[in-house]
Amino acid sequence: MSDTLLSRFLRYVRVNTQSAPGSGISPSTQGQWVLLRMLESELLELGAADVTLTEQGYVMATVPATSDRPGVPTVAFLGHVDTAPDYSGQGVKPLVHRKWNGKPIVLPDDPAQVLDPEQQPELLAARGKDIVTASGRTLLGGDDKSGVAIVMSLAAHLLKHPEIPHGTVRVCFNPDEEIGSGVDLLDLDELGANVAYTLDGENPNEVVWETFSADTAVITIEGVSTHPGEGKRFGMVNSLQLAAKLLAALPRDNLSPETTEDRQGYIHPAHIEGRVERTMIEVLLRDYELEGLADKAARLAGLCSGLQASEPRAHITCDIRPGYRNMGYWLKKDMTPVDLANEAMRRLGLEPCSPAARGGTDGSRLTASGLPTPNLGAGYHNPHGPLEWACVQDMELAMRACVELVQLWEQKGAGYKGRLVKKRRTAK
Ligand SMILES: [Zn+2]
C-alpha cells in the first residue's frame, strides 16, 4: 500500500500546477489540466464508475456501493490539484528521506534552506518515518497533492476490496483552491453527495470543522491630481498621503495577523495600489463570529469616515465584499460528519483534535452551500514555501482513516440528512 500512495504522490508533485489569480478562466493555469487529465485516466484504469472531467476542470468519479443497507448517505472526498501562487512549483524534485534520523536536512539546490527540528518541532514526530521534501528552490506541493494521493489511493483500495461494506463514495479533484475559487464552479448536483470531506490539512488526527468567516474591504480614495509644481495653487489632494494615514491608523499591536492567534480575528491590509489621484487598498477582515466580523468592518468604516471628514476634497469609499463563512455555523446543528471522523481516527489509535482553522477551506464554501464538508489532515506541513514536507506514514494513516470512515457511514449513517441528493446529473 505504502509505495502505491507514495509513488502516486511523487508523480503528482512533479506536475507544475501553480494557480494564478485573475486569469478569468477555470482552471486558472494550463498545468492543472495536465494533472487533472492524469487523474481522470488513472480513475478509468482503476475501474471507477462515472469518471468525468468537466469543462471547468473538475474530475469526478464513483466507487459504487458494496452494501445494500437502505439510506446510507453518499460520501464525497475532495483534494485540490493546484499549488499556491506564492512560491515556485516549476520543476519540483521530490526527495524521499527514508526512516529519517532526526538530523537537520539541508536541501541540496539551496543549502541555505534547512529543515531543522529545533526550529520546527513538528518534525520531531516524524523521526524514524519516511518524509518527503522538495530540493530547495520550489515548494513541494504536498498542499494538496497529499490529499489528492490519499483520495486516489482510497478509491483504489475500495475498488480492490469489494468485501469492505460501504455506501456510494464519490471522489472529486478540483482546481484553484489556493486562489479562493476551488469550488465556485463545482455543480453540487453533479457531485451528488450528502456529505463530504476535504483532505487538505496537516496532521492525520485533525478534523477541522471551524474556519474563519471572511470579508474583504475595498477602500477607494480619490484625490485631486495637479502638476506637482502647482500643487499648492491648484489644490492637490494626494490620495497616497491619505492612504498612508489610514494604514497608520489601523490596529497593529492587536487585531493584526502579526499579533493574533487561536480564536482572535484580525484586520489585515493585504494589497495597495495607487497614484496621486486614486489609491485602492484591500483589507482582509477575519473572525470566527459574524458579530466580530461586523465590528471589524464598522471600525474600518469609522476610520474611513474620519479620514473623509479631515479632507472633504477627497472622495473615500469603503466597500465590504463578503467572502466565506465559518462552516461551524452549519455543522454545529448536526455533528454526525465530525463525530464519525473522530471515531474513524480512534479506531486507528489516533486521538482526534479539532483546531479551528485560521483561514478558510473549500469546505467553508461547500458547507455554506448546503454540503457539510469538514476538513481532514493529509500529512503535509509548512505549505507554500521551500521548507514544505510531507510524512508518508501520516498520509497512509489518513487514507486508512477514510477507509474506516466510509464503513462507519455505512453502519451508522442511515437517516442522516446532509445535502439532499437529487438524481445525480451526469456531465458529458
Ligand atoms: Zn490546500
Short mmCIF file of N, CA, C and O in Angstrom, two decimals, residues 189-288:
data_model
loop_
_atom_site.label_atom_id
_atom_site.label_comp_id
_atom_site.label_asym_id
_atom_site.label_seq_id
_atom_site.Cartn_x
_atom_site.Cartn_y
_atom_site.Cartn_z
N ASP A 189 -25.07 19.16 -7.69
CA ASP A 189 -25.97 18.08 -8.13
C ASP A 189 -25.18 17.01 -8.88
O ASP A 189 -25.47 15.83 -8.80
N GLU A 190 -24.16 17.48 -9.60
CA GLU A 190 -23.33 16.52 -10.32
C GLU A 190 -22.46 15.74 -9.34
O GLU A 190 -22.24 14.53 -9.50
N LEU A 191 -21.97 16.42 -8.31
CA LEU A 191 -21.18 15.71 -7.29
C LEU A 191 -22.08 14.68 -6.60
O LEU A 191 -21.67 13.55 -6.35
N GLY A 192 -23.30 15.10 -6.30
CA GLY A 192 -24.30 14.15 -5.82
C GLY A 192 -24.01 13.52 -4.47
O GLY A 192 -24.34 12.36 -4.24
N ALA A 193 -23.39 14.26 -3.56
CA ALA A 193 -23.06 13.71 -2.25
C ALA A 193 -23.96 14.32 -1.18
O ALA A 193 -24.38 15.47 -1.29
N ASN A 194 -24.23 13.54 -0.12
CA ASN A 194 -24.97 14.07 1.03
C ASN A 194 -24.03 14.76 2.01
O ASN A 194 -24.43 15.65 2.77
N VAL A 195 -22.78 14.31 2.01
CA VAL A 195 -21.81 14.82 2.96
C VAL A 195 -20.44 14.66 2.29
O VAL A 195 -20.27 13.81 1.41
N ALA A 196 -19.48 15.51 2.69
CA ALA A 196 -18.18 15.43 2.02
C ALA A 196 -17.06 15.76 3.00
O ALA A 196 -17.31 16.29 4.09
N TYR A 197 -15.85 15.41 2.59
CA TYR A 197 -14.65 15.76 3.36
C TYR A 197 -13.60 16.27 2.39
O TYR A 197 -13.40 15.67 1.33
N THR A 198 -12.91 17.36 2.75
CA THR A 198 -11.71 17.73 2.02
C THR A 198 -10.53 17.10 2.77
O THR A 198 -10.54 17.01 4.00
N LEU A 199 -9.54 16.63 2.01
CA LEU A 199 -8.31 16.11 2.61
C LEU A 199 -7.27 17.18 2.38
O LEU A 199 -6.55 17.17 1.39
N ASP A 200 -7.21 18.17 3.26
CA ASP A 200 -6.37 19.33 2.98
C ASP A 200 -5.89 19.97 4.29
O ASP A 200 -5.88 21.19 4.44
N GLY A 201 -5.49 19.09 5.23
CA GLY A 201 -4.98 19.61 6.50
C GLY A 201 -3.63 18.96 6.80
O GLY A 201 -3.08 18.24 5.98
N GLU A 202 -3.12 19.22 7.98
CA GLU A 202 -1.78 18.76 8.29
C GLU A 202 -1.76 17.38 8.95
O GLU A 202 -1.62 16.38 8.29
N ASN A 203 -1.92 17.32 10.27
CA ASN A 203 -1.78 16.04 10.95
C ASN A 203 -2.95 15.10 10.68
O ASN A 203 -4.09 15.56 10.55
N PRO A 204 -2.67 13.79 10.63
CA PRO A 204 -3.73 12.85 10.25
C PRO A 204 -4.83 12.70 11.31
O PRO A 204 -5.83 12.07 11.04
N ASN A 205 -4.64 13.28 12.49
CA ASN A 205 -5.70 13.20 13.51
C ASN A 205 -6.56 14.46 13.54
O ASN A 205 -7.35 14.66 14.45
N GLU A 206 -6.40 15.33 12.53
CA GLU A 206 -7.17 16.58 12.52
C GLU A 206 -8.54 16.43 11.86
O GLU A 206 -8.64 15.91 10.75
N VAL A 207 -9.55 16.90 12.55
CA VAL A 207 -10.89 17.00 11.96
C VAL A 207 -11.32 18.45 12.16
O VAL A 207 -11.77 18.85 13.22
N VAL A 208 -11.13 19.25 11.14
CA VAL A 208 -11.41 20.68 11.28
C VAL A 208 -12.84 20.97 10.85
O VAL A 208 -13.23 20.66 9.73
N TRP A 209 -13.60 21.53 11.77
CA TRP A 209 -15.00 21.85 11.43
C TRP A 209 -15.32 23.31 11.73
O TRP A 209 -16.47 23.72 11.68
N GLU A 210 -14.30 24.08 12.07
CA GLU A 210 -14.50 25.53 12.23
C GLU A 210 -13.44 26.26 11.42
O GLU A 210 -12.26 25.90 11.48
N THR A 211 -13.85 27.26 10.69
CA THR A 211 -12.91 28.08 9.93
C THR A 211 -13.24 29.54 10.24
O THR A 211 -14.26 29.84 10.86
N PHE A 212 -12.38 30.44 9.79
CA PHE A 212 -12.72 31.85 9.87
C PHE A 212 -13.97 32.14 9.05
O PHE A 212 -14.31 31.38 8.14
N SER A 213 -14.63 33.25 9.37
CA SER A 213 -15.52 33.89 8.42
C SER A 213 -14.73 35.07 7.85
O SER A 213 -13.97 35.71 8.58
N ALA A 214 -14.90 35.32 6.56
CA ALA A 214 -14.02 36.27 5.90
C ALA A 214 -14.78 37.25 5.03
O ALA A 214 -15.69 36.86 4.31
N ASP A 215 -14.42 38.52 5.15
CA ASP A 215 -14.87 39.54 4.20
C ASP A 215 -13.65 40.30 3.72
O ASP A 215 -12.61 40.28 4.36
N THR A 216 -13.80 40.98 2.58
CA THR A 216 -12.73 41.85 2.10
C THR A 216 -13.28 43.26 1.97
O THR A 216 -14.34 43.46 1.38
N ALA A 217 -12.57 44.23 2.56
CA ALA A 217 -12.96 45.63 2.39
C ALA A 217 -12.11 46.22 1.26
O ALA A 217 -10.89 46.07 1.26
N VAL A 218 -12.78 46.84 0.33
CA VAL A 218 -12.05 47.54 -0.74
C VAL A 218 -12.26 49.03 -0.54
O VAL A 218 -13.38 49.54 -0.65
N ILE A 219 -11.16 49.71 -0.20
CA ILE A 219 -11.24 51.13 0.10
C ILE A 219 -10.69 51.90 -1.09
O ILE A 219 -9.59 51.60 -1.57
N THR A 220 -11.47 52.86 -1.56
CA THR A 220 -11.00 53.67 -2.67
C THR A 220 -10.90 55.12 -2.21
O THR A 220 -11.84 55.66 -1.63
N ILE A 221 -9.73 55.70 -2.45
CA ILE A 221 -9.52 57.10 -2.07
C ILE A 221 -9.25 57.88 -3.35
O ILE A 221 -8.28 57.61 -4.06
N GLU A 222 -10.15 58.81 -3.66
CA GLU A 222 -9.92 59.64 -4.83
C GLU A 222 -9.44 61.01 -4.37
O GLU A 222 -10.07 61.66 -3.54
N GLY A 223 -8.29 61.44 -4.87
CA GLY A 223 -7.74 62.73 -4.52
C GLY A 223 -7.89 63.71 -5.67
O GLY A 223 -8.76 63.55 -6.53
N VAL A 224 -7.05 64.73 -5.67
CA VAL A 224 -7.05 65.69 -6.77
C VAL A 224 -5.62 65.78 -7.28
O VAL A 224 -4.70 66.08 -6.53
N SER A 225 -5.45 65.46 -8.57
CA SER A 225 -4.11 65.46 -9.14
C SER A 225 -3.85 66.78 -9.86
O SER A 225 -4.69 67.25 -10.61
N THR A 226 -2.70 67.37 -9.63
CA THR A 226 -2.30 68.58 -10.37
C THR A 226 -0.83 68.40 -10.72
O THR A 226 -0.19 67.47 -10.26
N HIS A 227 -0.30 69.31 -11.51
CA HIS A 227 1.15 69.33 -11.70
C HIS A 227 1.76 69.60 -10.33
O HIS A 227 1.32 70.51 -9.62
N PRO A 228 2.76 68.79 -9.93
CA PRO A 228 3.28 68.98 -8.57
C PRO A 228 3.86 70.38 -8.36
O PRO A 228 3.81 70.90 -7.23
N GLY A 229 4.35 71.00 -9.43
CA GLY A 229 4.90 72.35 -9.30
C GLY A 229 3.83 73.36 -8.91
O GLY A 229 4.12 74.42 -8.34
N GLU A 230 2.58 73.02 -9.24
CA GLU A 230 1.47 73.93 -8.96
C GLU A 230 0.52 73.33 -7.94
O GLU A 230 -0.66 73.69 -7.88
N GLY A 231 1.02 72.38 -7.16
CA GLY A 231 0.17 71.65 -6.22
C GLY A 231 -0.54 72.55 -5.23
O GLY A 231 -1.71 72.34 -4.89
N LYS A 232 0.17 73.59 -4.76
CA LYS A 232 -0.42 74.49 -3.77
C LYS A 232 -1.51 75.35 -4.42
O LYS A 232 -2.63 75.45 -3.94
N ARG A 233 -1.14 75.92 -5.58
CA ARG A 233 -2.06 76.84 -6.25
C ARG A 233 -3.34 76.13 -6.69
O ARG A 233 -4.43 76.65 -6.55
N PHE A 234 -3.20 74.91 -7.24
CA PHE A 234 -4.38 74.23 -7.78
C PHE A 234 -5.01 73.23 -6.82
O PHE A 234 -5.90 72.49 -7.18
N GLY A 235 -4.53 73.19 -5.59
CA GLY A 235 -5.19 72.37 -4.58
C GLY A 235 -5.02 70.87 -4.75
O GLY A 235 -6.01 70.12 -4.82
N MET A 236 -3.75 70.43 -4.84
CA MET A 236 -3.53 68.99 -4.94
C MET A 236 -4.03 68.29 -3.68
O MET A 236 -3.83 68.77 -2.56
N VAL A 237 -4.70 67.14 -3.86
CA VAL A 237 -5.03 66.26 -2.73
C VAL A 237 -4.43 64.90 -3.08
O VAL A 237 -4.90 64.23 -4.01
N ASN A 238 -3.38 64.53 -2.36
CA ASN A 238 -2.64 63.31 -2.71
C ASN A 238 -3.26 62.09 -2.02
O ASN A 238 -3.16 61.92 -0.81
N SER A 239 -3.88 61.23 -2.84
CA SER A 239 -4.56 60.06 -2.24
C SER A 239 -3.56 59.13 -1.56
O SER A 239 -3.92 58.39 -0.65
N LEU A 240 -2.30 59.16 -2.00
CA LEU A 240 -1.28 58.30 -1.36
C LEU A 240 -1.03 58.72 0.09
O LEU A 240 -0.89 57.89 0.98
N GLN A 241 -1.01 60.04 0.30
CA GLN A 241 -0.82 60.54 1.67
C GLN A 241 -2.00 60.13 2.56
O GLN A 241 -1.82 59.75 3.72
N LEU A 242 -3.19 60.21 1.99
CA LEU A 242 -4.37 59.83 2.78
C LEU A 242 -4.36 58.34 3.09
O LEU A 242 -4.70 57.90 4.19
N ALA A 243 -3.92 57.56 2.09
CA ALA A 243 -3.84 56.10 2.30
C ALA A 243 -2.84 55.79 3.42
O ALA A 243 -3.09 54.92 4.26
N ALA A 244 -1.73 56.50 3.41
CA ALA A 244 -0.73 56.27 4.45
C ALA A 244 -1.30 56.58 5.84
O ALA A 244 -1.05 55.85 6.80
N LYS A 245 -2.09 57.65 5.93
CA LYS A 245 -2.73 57.99 7.20
C LYS A 245 -3.66 56.88 7.66
O LYS A 245 -3.68 56.50 8.83
N LEU A 246 -4.43 56.37 6.69
CA LEU A 246 -5.38 55.31 7.03
C LEU A 246 -4.63 54.07 7.52
O LEU A 246 -4.98 53.47 8.53
N LEU A 247 -3.59 53.68 6.80
CA LEU A 247 -2.83 52.49 7.20
C LEU A 247 -2.22 52.67 8.58
O LEU A 247 -2.20 51.75 9.40
N ALA A 248 -1.73 53.90 8.84
CA ALA A 248 -1.11 54.15 10.15
C ALA A 248 -2.15 54.07 11.28
O ALA A 248 -1.79 53.80 12.42
N ALA A 249 -3.41 54.31 10.93
CA ALA A 249 -4.45 54.28 11.97
C ALA A 249 -4.98 52.87 12.23
O ALA A 249 -5.71 52.64 13.19
N LEU A 250 -4.63 51.91 11.36
CA LEU A 250 -5.11 50.53 11.57
C LEU A 250 -4.43 49.94 12.81
O LEU A 250 -3.29 50.27 13.11
N PRO A 251 -5.14 49.05 13.50
CA PRO A 251 -4.52 48.45 14.70
C PRO A 251 -3.30 47.62 14.33
O PRO A 251 -3.29 46.93 13.32
N ARG A 252 -2.25 47.75 15.16
CA ARG A 252 -1.04 46.96 14.92
C ARG A 252 -0.68 46.09 16.11
O ARG A 252 -0.20 44.99 15.96
N ASP A 253 -0.90 46.66 17.30
CA ASP A 253 -0.49 45.91 18.50
C ASP A 253 -1.53 44.86 18.87
O ASP A 253 -1.30 44.02 19.73
N ASN A 254 -2.68 44.95 18.25
CA ASN A 254 -3.68 43.90 18.39
C ASN A 254 -4.45 43.87 17.09
O ASN A 254 -4.26 44.73 16.23
N LEU A 255 -5.29 42.88 16.91
CA LEU A 255 -6.15 42.77 15.73
C LEU A 255 -5.41 42.75 14.40
O LEU A 255 -6.00 43.00 13.35
N SER A 256 -4.10 42.48 14.43
CA SER A 256 -3.37 42.31 13.17
C SER A 256 -2.92 40.85 13.09
O SER A 256 -2.81 40.19 14.12
N PRO A 257 -2.65 40.35 11.89
CA PRO A 257 -2.20 38.95 11.80
C PRO A 257 -0.92 38.72 12.60
O PRO A 257 -0.71 37.64 13.13
N GLU A 258 -0.09 39.75 12.68
CA GLU A 258 1.20 39.61 13.37
C GLU A 258 1.03 39.46 14.88
O GLU A 258 1.95 39.01 15.55
N THR A 259 -0.12 39.85 15.41
CA THR A 259 -0.26 39.87 16.86
C THR A 259 -1.43 39.04 17.38
O THR A 259 -1.79 39.13 18.54
N THR A 260 -2.05 38.24 16.49
CA THR A 260 -3.20 37.44 16.95
C THR A 260 -2.93 35.96 16.76
O THR A 260 -2.12 35.56 15.92
N GLU A 261 -3.61 35.14 17.53
CA GLU A 261 -3.53 33.69 17.41
C GLU A 261 -4.82 33.07 17.91
O GLU A 261 -5.74 33.78 18.32
N ASP A 262 -4.84 31.73 17.89
CA ASP A 262 -6.01 30.98 18.37
C ASP A 262 -7.31 31.51 17.78
O ASP A 262 -7.46 31.56 16.60
N ARG A 263 -8.19 32.02 18.65
CA ARG A 263 -9.52 32.37 18.17
C ARG A 263 -9.70 33.87 17.93
O ARG A 263 -10.82 34.35 17.78
N GLN A 264 -8.59 34.62 17.88
CA GLN A 264 -8.73 36.05 17.64
C GLN A 264 -8.76 36.33 16.13
O GLN A 264 -8.00 35.73 15.37
N GLY A 265 -9.59 37.25 15.74
CA GLY A 265 -9.65 37.64 14.34
C GLY A 265 -8.72 38.81 14.07
O GLY A 265 -8.00 39.27 14.95
N TYR A 266 -8.73 39.30 12.84
CA TYR A 266 -7.82 40.42 12.52
C TYR A 266 -8.33 41.29 11.38
O TYR A 266 -9.25 40.93 10.64
N ILE A 267 -7.66 42.46 11.28
CA ILE A 267 -7.86 43.41 10.17
C ILE A 267 -6.52 43.50 9.47
O ILE A 267 -5.54 43.91 10.08
N HIS A 268 -6.47 43.09 8.20
CA HIS A 268 -5.16 42.92 7.55
C HIS A 268 -5.08 43.64 6.20
O HIS A 268 -5.67 43.18 5.22
N PRO A 269 -4.37 44.78 6.16
CA PRO A 269 -4.18 45.42 4.84
C PRO A 269 -3.28 44.52 3.99
O PRO A 269 -2.14 44.25 4.36
N ALA A 270 -3.82 44.02 2.87
CA ALA A 270 -3.09 42.98 2.12
C ALA A 270 -2.58 43.47 0.78
O ALA A 270 -1.68 42.87 0.20
N HIS A 271 -3.15 44.59 0.30
CA HIS A 271 -2.78 45.00 -1.06
C HIS A 271 -3.07 46.49 -1.21
O HIS A 271 -4.09 46.98 -0.74
N ILE A 272 -2.15 47.19 -1.86
CA ILE A 272 -2.38 48.63 -2.11
C ILE A 272 -1.86 48.96 -3.49
O ILE A 272 -0.88 48.40 -3.95
N GLU A 273 -2.57 49.87 -4.15
CA GLU A 273 -2.20 50.24 -5.50
C GLU A 273 -2.64 51.67 -5.69
O GLU A 273 -3.79 52.00 -5.34
N GLY A 274 -1.79 52.53 -6.16
CA GLY A 274 -2.28 53.88 -6.32
C GLY A 274 -1.32 54.87 -6.93
O GLY A 274 -0.14 54.59 -7.13
N ARG A 275 -1.86 56.05 -7.25
CA ARG A 275 -1.13 57.21 -7.71
C ARG A 275 -1.75 58.41 -6.99
O ARG A 275 -2.67 58.23 -6.20
N VAL A 276 -1.29 59.58 -7.31
CA VAL A 276 -1.80 60.76 -6.61
C VAL A 276 -3.33 60.83 -6.66
O VAL A 276 -4.00 61.04 -5.65
N GLU A 277 -3.89 60.59 -7.85
CA GLU A 277 -5.33 60.84 -7.99
C GLU A 277 -6.20 59.75 -7.39
O GLU A 277 -7.37 60.00 -7.06
N ARG A 278 -5.64 58.52 -7.24
CA ARG A 278 -6.53 57.46 -6.78
C ARG A 278 -5.72 56.33 -6.17
O ARG A 278 -4.75 55.86 -6.77
N THR A 279 -6.13 55.89 -4.98
CA THR A 279 -5.48 54.75 -4.35
C THR A 279 -6.53 53.75 -3.92
O THR A 279 -7.61 54.13 -3.43
N MET A 280 -6.22 52.47 -4.13
CA MET A 280 -7.12 51.40 -3.72
C MET A 280 -6.39 50.54 -2.68
O MET A 280 -5.23 50.19 -2.87
N ILE A 281 -7.07 50.26 -1.59
CA ILE A 281 -6.48 49.39 -0.56
C ILE A 281 -7.43 48.23 -0.32
O ILE A 281 -8.63 48.43 -0.17
N GLU A 282 -6.84 47.02 -0.29
CA GLU A 282 -7.64 45.84 0.03
C GLU A 282 -7.33 45.42 1.45
O GLU A 282 -6.17 45.21 1.78
N VAL A 283 -8.36 45.30 2.26
CA VAL A 283 -8.15 44.93 3.66
C VAL A 283 -8.93 43.65 3.96
O VAL A 283 -10.14 43.59 3.72
N LEU A 284 -8.24 42.63 4.46
CA LEU A 284 -8.91 41.38 4.78
C LEU A 284 -9.44 41.43 6.21
O LEU A 284 -8.72 41.80 7.13
N LEU A 285 -10.70 41.06 6.37
CA LEU A 285 -11.32 41.01 7.69
C LEU A 285 -11.58 39.56 8.03
O LEU A 285 -12.14 38.81 7.21
N ARG A 286 -11.16 39.13 9.24
CA ARG A 286 -11.33 37.73 9.63
C ARG A 286 -11.83 37.64 11.06
O ARG A 286 -11.35 38.37 11.94
N ASP A 287 -12.78 36.76 11.28
CA ASP A 287 -13.24 36.49 12.64
C ASP A 287 -14.00 35.17 12.62
O ASP A 287 -14.51 34.76 11.57
N TYR A 288 -14.10 34.50 13.76
CA TYR A 288 -14.89 33.26 13.81
C TYR A 288 -16.38 33.56 13.91
O TYR A 288 -17.20 32.75 13.48
#
